[in-house]
PDB file of C-alpha atoms in Angstrom:
ATOM      1  CA  ASP E 727      35.892  -2.515 -12.418  1.00 73.00           C
ATOM      2  CA  SER E 728      33.253   0.076 -13.167  1.00 79.00           C
ATOM      3  CA  SER E 729      31.947   3.418 -11.993  1.00 86.00           C
ATOM      4  CA  SER E 730      28.337   4.579 -11.901  1.00 87.00           C
ATOM      5  CA  GLN E 731      26.743   8.010 -11.968  1.00 92.00           C
ATOM      6  CA  TYR E 732      23.124   8.732 -11.066  1.00 93.00           C
ATOM      7  CA  VAL E 733      20.918  11.782 -11.376  1.00 97.00           C
ATOM      8  CA  GLY E 734      17.360  11.633 -10.151  1.00 97.00           C
ATOM      9  CA  LEU E 735      14.468  12.861  -8.116  1.00 98.00           C
ATOM     10  CA  ASN E 736      12.699  11.365  -5.116  1.00 97.00           C
ATOM     11  CA  LEU E 737       9.092  12.352  -4.371  1.00 98.00           C
ATOM     12  CA  GLU E 738       6.945  11.308  -1.438  1.00 98.00           C
ATOM     13  CA  GLN E 739       3.266  12.131  -1.150  1.00 98.00           C
ATOM     14  CA  THR E 740       0.682  11.618   1.567  1.00 98.00           C
ATOM     15  CA  PHE E 741      -2.542  11.312  -0.413  1.00 98.00           C
ATOM     16  CA  SER E 742      -4.650  10.755   2.702  1.00 98.00           C
ATOM     17  CA  PRO E 743      -4.039   9.574   6.273  1.00 97.00           C
ATOM     18  CA  THR E 744      -4.321   6.007   4.960  1.00 98.00           C
ATOM     19  CA  LEU E 745      -2.540   6.246   1.577  1.00 98.00           C
ATOM     20  CA  LEU E 746       1.135   7.092   1.070  1.00 98.00           C
ATOM     21  CA  GLY E 747       3.142   7.067  -2.128  1.00 98.00           C
ATOM     22  CA  SER E 748       6.727   7.454  -3.244  1.00 98.00           C
ATOM     23  CA  LEU E 749       8.446   7.756  -6.608  1.00 98.00           C
ATOM     24  CA  ARG E 750      12.158   7.671  -7.322  1.00 98.00           C
ATOM     25  CA  ALA E 751      13.175   8.239 -10.921  1.00 98.00           C
ATOM     26  CA  GLY E 752      16.192   9.332 -12.881  1.00 97.00           C
ATOM     27  CA  TYR E 753      18.971   8.356 -15.218  1.00 96.00           C
ATOM     28  CA  GLN E 754      22.068   6.256 -14.598  1.00 94.00           C
ATOM     29  CA  ASN E 755      25.319   5.761 -16.480  1.00 92.00           C
ATOM     30  CA  LYS E 756      27.811   2.961 -15.939  1.00 88.00           C
ATOM     31  CA  SER E 757      31.375   3.125 -17.288  1.00 87.00           C
ATOM     32  CA  PHE E 758      33.541   0.010 -17.458  1.00 80.00           C
ATOM     33  CA  ASP E 759      37.338  -0.086 -17.259  1.00 78.00           C
ATOM     34  CA  ALA E 760      37.528  -2.973 -19.742  1.00 73.00           C
ATOM     35  CA  ASP E 761      37.774  -1.734 -23.341  1.00 73.00           C
ATOM     36  CA  GLU E 762      35.741  -4.648 -24.724  1.00 72.00           C
ATOM     37  CA  ILE E 763      32.654  -3.597 -22.725  1.00 76.00           C
ATOM     38  CA  SER E 764      30.770  -0.508 -23.839  1.00 78.00           C
ATOM     39  CA  ASP E 765      29.433   2.032 -21.375  1.00 84.00           C
ATOM     40  CA  GLU E 766      25.738   1.751 -20.637  1.00 88.00           C
ATOM     41  CA  SER E 767      23.067   4.326 -19.777  1.00 90.00           C
ATOM     42  CA  SER E 768      19.505   3.732 -18.701  1.00 92.00           C
ATOM     43  CA  PRO E 769      16.547   5.400 -17.006  1.00 96.00           C
ATOM     44  CA  TYR E 770      15.441   4.013 -13.649  1.00 96.00           C
ATOM     45  CA  PHE E 771      12.376   4.284 -11.458  1.00 97.00           C
ATOM     46  CA  ASP E 772      10.815   2.866  -8.315  1.00 98.00           C
ATOM     47  CA  ALA E 773       7.187   3.537  -7.403  1.00 99.00           C
ATOM     48  CA  LYS E 774       5.478   2.410  -4.206  1.00 98.00           C
ATOM     49  CA  LEU E 775       2.025   2.819  -2.680  1.00 99.00           C
ATOM     50  CA  THR E 776       1.286   1.971   0.940  1.00 98.00           C
ATOM     51  CA  MET E 777      -2.233   1.730   2.271  1.00 98.00           C
ATOM     52  CA  VAL E 778      -2.909   1.683   5.995  1.00 98.00           C
ATOM     53  CA  ALA E 779      -5.985  -0.542   5.901  1.00 97.00           C
ATOM     54  CA  SER E 780      -6.457  -0.433   9.678  1.00 97.00           C
ATOM     55  CA  LYS E 781      -4.445   0.329  12.805  1.00 96.00           C
ATOM     56  CA  ALA E 782      -3.077  -3.202  12.545  1.00 98.00           C
ATOM     57  CA  THR E 783      -2.713  -3.743   8.770  1.00 98.00           C
ATOM     58  CA  ARG E 784      -0.480  -2.161   6.127  1.00 98.00           C
ATOM     59  CA  ILE E 785      -0.456  -3.130   2.442  1.00 99.00           C
ATOM     60  CA  SER E 786       2.331  -2.045   0.073  1.00 99.00           C
ATOM     61  CA  ALA E 787       2.719  -2.503  -3.673  1.00 99.00           C
ATOM     62  CA  GLY E 788       5.696  -1.464  -5.728  1.00 99.00           C
ATOM     63  CA  ILE E 789       7.276  -1.669  -9.150  1.00 99.00           C
ATOM     64  CA  GLY E 790      10.704  -0.673 -10.358  1.00 98.00           C
ATOM     65  CA  TYR E 791      13.114  -0.807 -13.268  1.00 97.00           C
ATOM     66  CA  SER E 792      16.876  -0.239 -13.281  1.00 95.00           C
ATOM     67  CA  MET E 793      20.215  -1.316 -14.613  1.00 90.00           C
ATOM     68  CA  PHE E 794      21.701  -3.569 -11.934  1.00 85.00           C
ATOM     69  CA  GLU E 795      24.840  -5.597 -11.260  1.00 84.00           C
ATOM     70  CA  ALA E 796      24.722  -8.951 -13.064  1.00 85.00           C
ATOM     71  CA  ASP E 797      24.015 -12.181 -11.197  1.00 83.00           C
ATOM     72  CA  VAL E 798      25.171 -14.309 -14.145  1.00 86.00           C
ATOM     73  CA  TYR E 799      28.732 -14.665 -15.449  1.00 84.00           C
ATOM     74  CA  PRO E 800      30.018 -13.416 -17.945  1.00 85.00           C
ATOM     75  CA  PHE E 801      27.531 -10.502 -18.007  1.00 85.00           C
ATOM     76  CA  THR E 802      28.458  -7.181 -16.420  1.00 82.00           C
ATOM     77  CA  SER E 803      24.943  -5.811 -15.904  1.00 85.00           C
ATOM     78  CA  GLN E 804      21.269  -6.634 -16.214  1.00 90.00           C
ATOM     79  CA  ASP E 805      18.106  -4.635 -16.863  1.00 93.00           C
ATOM     80  CA  ARG E 806      15.905  -5.579 -13.923  1.00 96.00           C
ATOM     81  CA  THR E 807      12.160  -5.119 -13.519  1.00 98.00           C
ATOM     82  CA  LEU E 808      10.783  -5.916 -10.063  1.00 98.00           C
ATOM     83  CA  ALA E 809       7.176  -5.931  -8.840  1.00 99.00           C
ATOM     84  CA  SER E 810       6.195  -6.669  -5.246  1.00 99.00           C
ATOM     85  CA  LEU E 811       3.222  -6.824  -2.911  1.00 99.00           C
ATOM     86  CA  SER E 812       3.453  -7.063   0.872  1.00 99.00           C
ATOM     87  CA  VAL E 813       1.075  -7.167   3.805  1.00 99.00           C
ATOM     88  CA  ALA E 814       2.042  -6.478   7.412  1.00 98.00           C
ATOM     89  CA  HIS E 815      -0.480  -7.254  10.136  1.00 99.00           C
ATOM     90  CA  ASP E 816      -0.155  -6.789  13.888  1.00 98.00           C
ATOM     91  CA  ILE E 817      -2.004  -9.815  15.251  1.00 98.00           C
ATOM     92  CA  THR E 818      -1.626  -8.615  18.836  1.00 98.00           C
ATOM     93  CA  ALA E 819       0.588  -6.049  20.564  1.00 96.00           C
ATOM     94  CA  ARG E 820       3.409  -8.642  20.571  1.00 97.00           C
ATOM     95  CA  PHE E 821       2.791 -10.790  17.452  1.00 98.00           C
ATOM     96  CA  ALA E 822       3.096  -9.525  13.866  1.00 98.00           C
ATOM     97  CA  LEU E 823       2.738 -11.354  10.544  1.00 99.00           C
ATOM     98  CA  TYR E 824       4.461 -10.266   7.324  1.00 98.00           C
ATOM     99  CA  VAL E 825       3.639 -11.773   3.906  1.00 99.00           C
ATOM    100  CA  THR E 826       5.449 -10.742   0.708  1.00 99.00           C
ATOM    101  CA  GLY E 827       5.383 -11.775  -2.926  1.00 99.00           C
ATOM    102  CA  SER E 828       7.604 -10.540  -5.740  1.00 99.00           C
ATOM    103  CA  TYR E 829       8.344 -11.112  -9.411  1.00 99.00           C
ATOM    104  CA  GLN E 830      11.675 -10.181 -10.990  1.00 98.00           C
ATOM    105  CA  LEU E 831      12.584 -10.183 -14.677  1.00 98.00           C
ATOM    106  CA  SER E 832      16.298  -9.798 -15.433  1.00 95.00           C
ATOM    107  CA  GLU E 833      17.266  -9.173 -19.053  1.00 94.00           C
ATOM    108  CA  TYR E 834      20.863  -9.737 -20.149  1.00 90.00           C
ATOM    109  CA  SER E 835      22.394  -8.348 -23.344  1.00 88.00           C
ATOM    110  CA  GLY E 836      25.246 -10.063 -25.164  1.00 81.00           C
ATOM    111  CA  ASN E 837      26.957  -6.714 -25.784  1.00 76.00           C
ATOM    112  CA  GLN E 838      27.299  -6.260 -21.994  1.00 78.00           C
ATOM    113  CA  SER E 839      29.296  -9.456 -21.596  1.00 78.00           C
ATOM    114  CA  LEU E 840      32.951 -10.270 -20.980  1.00 79.00           C
ATOM    115  CA  ASP E 841      32.470 -13.025 -23.584  1.00 80.00           C
ATOM    116  CA  GLN E 842      31.549 -11.361 -26.884  1.00 77.00           C
ATOM    117  CA  THR E 843      30.017 -14.627 -28.153  1.00 79.00           C
ATOM    118  CA  ALA E 844      27.389 -14.592 -25.375  1.00 83.00           C
ATOM    119  CA  SER E 845      23.796 -14.275 -26.529  1.00 87.00           C
ATOM    120  CA  ASP E 846      20.913 -12.298 -25.048  1.00 91.00           C
ATOM    121  CA  GLY E 847      18.654 -13.973 -22.517  1.00 92.00           C
ATOM    122  CA  GLU E 848      16.659 -13.548 -19.353  1.00 95.00           C
ATOM    123  CA  GLU E 849      15.922 -14.897 -15.910  1.00 96.00           C
ATOM    124  CA  GLU E 850      12.670 -14.829 -13.981  1.00 98.00           C
ATOM    125  CA  ILE E 851      12.441 -15.098 -10.210  1.00 98.00           C
ATOM    126  CA  LEU E 852       9.169 -15.646  -8.386  1.00 99.00           C
ATOM    127  CA  GLN E 853       9.413 -15.329  -4.622  1.00 99.00           C
ATOM    128  CA  ALA E 854       6.926 -15.634  -1.743  1.00 99.00           C
ATOM    129  CA  SER E 855       7.653 -15.351   1.949  1.00 99.00           C
ATOM    130  CA  ALA E 856       5.951 -15.221   5.316  1.00 99.00           C
ATOM    131  CA  ARG E 857       7.403 -14.202   8.659  1.00 98.00           C
ATOM    132  CA  LEU E 858       5.937 -14.300  12.165  1.00 99.00           C
ATOM    133  CA  ALA E 859       7.584 -11.988  14.699  1.00 98.00           C
ATOM    134  CA  TYR E 860       7.208 -12.018  18.479  1.00 98.00           C
ATOM    135  CA  MET E 861       8.248  -8.857  20.333  1.00 97.00           C
ATOM    136  CA  ILE E 862      10.087  -9.719  23.550  1.00 97.00           C
ATOM    137  CA  ASN E 863      10.574  -6.025  24.387  1.00 96.00           C
ATOM    138  CA  ARG E 864      10.947  -2.765  22.423  1.00 93.00           C
ATOM    139  CA  SER E 865      14.419  -3.777  21.192  1.00 96.00           C
ATOM    140  CA  ASN E 866      14.215  -7.553  20.692  1.00 97.00           C
ATOM    141  CA  TRP E 867      12.141  -9.868  18.502  1.00 97.00           C
ATOM    142  CA  ILE E 868      12.143 -13.587  17.800  1.00 98.00           C
ATOM    143  CA  GLU E 869      11.194 -14.377  14.202  1.00 98.00           C
ATOM    144  CA  LEU E 870      10.124 -17.513  12.345  1.00 99.00           C
ATOM    145  CA  GLY E 871      10.147 -17.315   8.560  1.00 98.00           C
ATOM    146  CA  TYR E 872       9.435 -19.273   5.395  1.00 99.00           C
ATOM    147  CA  GLN E 873      10.549 -18.388   1.862  1.00 99.00           C
ATOM    148  CA  TYR E 874       9.797 -19.997  -1.496  1.00 99.00           C
ATOM    149  CA  LEU E 875      11.844 -19.064  -4.572  1.00 98.00           C
ATOM    150  CA  ASP E 876      11.458 -20.270  -8.167  1.00 99.00           C
ATOM    151  CA  LEU E 877      14.184 -19.362 -10.699  1.00 98.00           C
ATOM    152  CA  SER E 878      13.781 -19.839 -14.463  1.00 97.00           C
ATOM    153  CA  SER E 879      16.863 -19.042 -16.544  1.00 95.00           C
ATOM    154  CA  ASP E 880      18.194 -19.067 -20.089  1.00 95.00           C
ATOM    155  CA  PHE E 881      21.743 -19.408 -18.680  1.00 92.00           C
ATOM    156  CA  ARG E 882      21.862 -21.717 -15.685  1.00 92.00           C
ATOM    157  CA  GLU E 883      20.026 -24.605 -14.121  1.00 94.00           C
ATOM    158  CA  GLU E 884      16.486 -23.766 -13.073  1.00 96.00           C
ATOM    159  CA  PHE E 885      15.461 -24.507  -9.505  1.00 97.00           C
ATOM    160  CA  ASP E 886      12.987 -23.864  -6.766  1.00 97.00           C
ATOM    161  CA  ARG E 887      13.919 -23.524  -3.119  1.00 98.00           C
ATOM    162  CA  ASN E 888      12.111 -23.682   0.193  1.00 99.00           C
ATOM    163  CA  ARG E 889      13.818 -22.057   3.164  1.00 98.00           C
ATOM    164  CA  VAL E 890      12.766 -21.996   6.816  1.00 99.00           C
ATOM    165  CA  SER E 891      14.489 -19.671   9.247  1.00 98.00           C
ATOM    166  CA  ILE E 892      14.394 -18.736  12.890  1.00 98.00           C
ATOM    167  CA  GLY E 893      16.193 -15.717  14.213  1.00 97.00           C
ATOM    168  CA  TRP E 894      16.582 -12.970  16.709  1.00 97.00           C
ATOM    169  CA  ARG E 895      16.269  -9.327  15.617  1.00 95.00           C
ATOM    170  CA  THR E 896      17.458  -6.440  17.741  1.00 96.00           C
ATOM    171  CA  ASN E 897      17.474  -2.647  17.484  1.00 91.00           C
ATOM    172  CA  LEU E 898      20.481  -1.074  19.135  1.00 89.00           C
TER     173      LEU E 898
END
């Protein structure tokens, strides 16, 4: 088990009617109950810019860095850097298209491991997705999506994945 403490600041700025920005930054500390794992502290930040290119198109770009829960055993945490770019476009009043790409670098340290013989390493995830949404009414949408993911790792088998989805989204 662990406990985390955060202190930070969140700023949002409207630079113009077509350009919005946000910044979240601070410091985090994570304490572990297990004696063999040392506590860890790290700065964090997330920055995002959104441009309203037209009444129908929005473009967002973001980058962030933080200490995050580990995805790989036996590590307890990872230092994660994430960059993303997304475009949302209203094709018509009822159809919308969303396209997103992201790159994630996860760095693992051997001193943040349940196994003290574990060595440092990293994982990289490249992801791209597209989603088409049809608005049935103000509360209901039908969505068709595609996602591609490529994982490169120093710790586990590397893979790429293609996923197709269809779903119903509702706002209650």
